[in-house]
Amino acid sequence: MVKKLPQLWDLSLGLFLFFFKRGLAIFFKYSHPSKPLYTHNM
């Protein structure tokens, strides 16, 4: 159980990063063309 934990953590972290980057890319794709992000956040 203890030996399997790091592998599982690595896998979940990789999956999280993958989906996070995907969501970020999609977010930028749909919010960027109209106006820059820093003016949108003000």
Tab-separated table of N, CA and C in Angstrom:
chain	number	residue	atom	x	y	z
A	1	MET	N	0.833	-1.202	0.000
A	1	MET	CA	0.000	0.000	0.000
A	1	MET	C	0.875	1.264	0.000
A	2	VAL	N	1.895	1.265	0.862
A	2	VAL	CA	2.734	2.461	0.955
A	2	VAL	C	3.566	2.640	-0.316
A	3	LYS	N	3.947	1.520	-0.927
A	3	LYS	CA	4.768	1.614	-2.135
A	3	LYS	C	3.948	2.072	-3.337
A	4	LYS	N	2.660	1.802	-3.283
A	4	LYS	CA	1.805	2.171	-4.417
A	4	LYS	C	1.378	3.637	-4.359
A	5	LEU	N	1.483	4.228	-3.179
A	5	LEU	CA	0.962	5.579	-2.984
A	5	LEU	C	1.633	6.630	-3.884
A	6	PRO	N	2.972	6.702	-3.920
A	6	PRO	CA	3.618	7.723	-4.750
A	6	PRO	C	3.208	7.625	-6.213
A	7	GLN	N	3.063	6.391	-6.714
A	7	GLN	CA	2.681	6.214	-8.110
A	7	GLN	C	1.287	6.785	-8.358
A	8	LEU	N	0.381	6.474	-7.441
A	8	LEU	CA	-0.998	6.955	-7.562
A	8	LEU	C	-1.031	8.481	-7.483
A	9	TRP	N	-0.252	9.038	-6.583
A	9	TRP	CA	-0.187	10.496	-6.420
A	9	TRP	C	0.342	11.136	-7.695
A	10	ASP	N	1.374	10.522	-8.280
A	10	ASP	CA	1.951	11.023	-9.518
A	10	ASP	C	0.908	11.019	-10.626
A	11	LEU	N	0.171	9.921	-10.708
A	11	LEU	CA	-0.842	9.775	-11.755
A	11	LEU	C	-1.944	10.819	-11.597
A	12	SER	N	-2.432	10.971	-10.371
A	12	SER	CA	-3.521	11.927	-10.136
A	12	SER	C	-3.037	13.356	-10.390
A	13	LEU	N	-1.806	13.641	-9.987
A	13	LEU	CA	-1.251	14.975	-10.207
A	13	LEU	C	-1.116	15.252	-11.702
A	14	GLY	N	-0.632	14.256	-12.440
A	14	GLY	CA	-0.490	14.406	-13.889
A	14	GLY	C	-1.840	14.652	-14.547
A	15	LEU	N	-2.830	13.894	-14.117
A	15	LEU	CA	-4.181	14.059	-14.682
A	15	LEU	C	-4.729	15.441	-14.357
A	16	PHE	N	-4.526	15.873	-13.110
A	16	PHE	CA	-5.009	17.187	-12.691
A	16	PHE	C	-4.360	18.293	-13.527
A	17	LEU	N	-3.023	18.202	-13.698
A	17	LEU	CA	-2.308	19.208	-14.475
A	17	LEU	C	-2.783	19.216	-15.918
A	18	PHE	N	-3.005	18.005	-16.465
A	18	PHE	CA	-3.451	17.884	-17.853
A	18	PHE	C	-4.789	18.596	-18.049
A	19	PHE	N	-5.744	18.300	-17.159
A	19	PHE	CA	-7.072	18.901	-17.295
A	19	PHE	C	-7.030	20.391	-16.975
A	20	PHE	N	-6.168	20.776	-16.040
A	20	PHE	CA	-6.033	22.187	-15.678
A	20	PHE	C	-5.520	22.998	-16.866
A	21	LYS	N	-4.475	22.462	-17.534
A	21	LYS	CA	-3.913	23.150	-18.703
A	21	LYS	C	-4.938	23.213	-19.828
A	22	ARG	N	-5.699	22.118	-19.982
A	22	ARG	CA	-6.723	22.068	-21.032
A	22	ARG	C	-7.788	23.131	-20.783
A	23	GLY	N	-8.254	23.195	-19.535
A	23	GLY	CA	-9.285	24.172	-19.198
A	23	GLY	C	-8.771	25.595	-19.365
A	24	LEU	N	-7.527	25.816	-18.976
A	24	LEU	CA	-6.927	27.137	-19.101
A	24	LEU	C	-6.830	27.542	-20.568
A	25	ALA	N	-6.400	26.599	-21.409
A	25	ALA	CA	-6.272	26.872	-22.844
A	25	ALA	C	-7.636	27.216	-23.440
A	26	ILE	N	-8.644	26.449	-23.057
A	26	ILE	CA	-9.999	26.706	-23.569
A	26	ILE	C	-10.496	28.065	-23.073
A	27	PHE	N	-10.215	28.352	-21.811
A	27	PHE	CA	-10.634	29.626	-21.223
A	27	PHE	C	-9.985	30.797	-21.966
A	28	PHE	N	-8.688	30.691	-22.233
A	28	PHE	CA	-7.976	31.761	-22.933
A	28	PHE	C	-8.501	31.906	-24.355
A	29	LYS	N	-8.807	30.752	-24.982
A	29	LYS	CA	-9.273	30.756	-26.365
A	29	LYS	C	-10.573	31.539	-26.491
A	30	TYR	N	-11.459	31.371	-25.507
A	30	TYR	CA	-12.780	31.988	-25.623
A	30	TYR	C	-12.848	33.385	-25.012
A	31	SER	N	-11.919	33.730	-24.137
A	31	SER	CA	-12.010	35.032	-23.466
A	31	SER	C	-11.003	36.036	-24.031
A	32	HIS	N	-10.017	35.567	-24.775
A	32	HIS	CA	-8.942	36.457	-25.216
A	32	HIS	C	-9.273	37.293	-26.446
A	33	PRO	N	-9.934	36.744	-27.484
A	33	PRO	CA	-10.086	37.479	-28.742
A	33	PRO	C	-10.761	38.839	-28.585
A	34	SER	N	-11.745	38.953	-27.691
A	34	SER	CA	-12.479	40.209	-27.577
A	34	SER	C	-11.612	41.296	-26.950
A	35	LYS	N	-11.003	40.987	-25.804
A	35	LYS	CA	-10.160	41.979	-25.138
A	35	LYS	C	-9.134	41.291	-24.249
A	36	PRO	N	-8.026	41.957	-23.947
A	36	PRO	CA	-6.978	41.365	-23.095
A	36	PRO	C	-7.518	40.992	-21.731
A	37	LEU	N	-6.808	40.068	-21.081
A	37	LEU	CA	-7.280	39.514	-19.813
A	37	LEU	C	-7.158	40.535	-18.678
A	38	TYR	N	-6.115	41.361	-18.702
A	38	TYR	CA	-5.900	42.257	-17.569
A	38	TYR	C	-6.975	43.345	-17.518
A	39	THR	N	-7.511	43.757	-18.676
A	39	THR	CA	-8.584	44.753	-18.650
A	39	THR	C	-9.880	44.090	-18.210
A	40	HIS	N	-10.025	42.812	-18.509
A	40	HIS	CA	-11.226	42.059	-18.151
A	40	HIS	C	-11.296	41.840	-16.638
A	41	ASN	N	-10.130	41.740	-16.008
A	41	ASN	CA	-10.089	41.442	-14.571
A	41	ASN	C	-10.206	42.695	-13.713
A	42	MET	N	-10.084	43.862	-14.308
A	42	MET	CA	-10.084	45.092	-13.527
A	42	MET	C	-11.458	45.403	-12.943
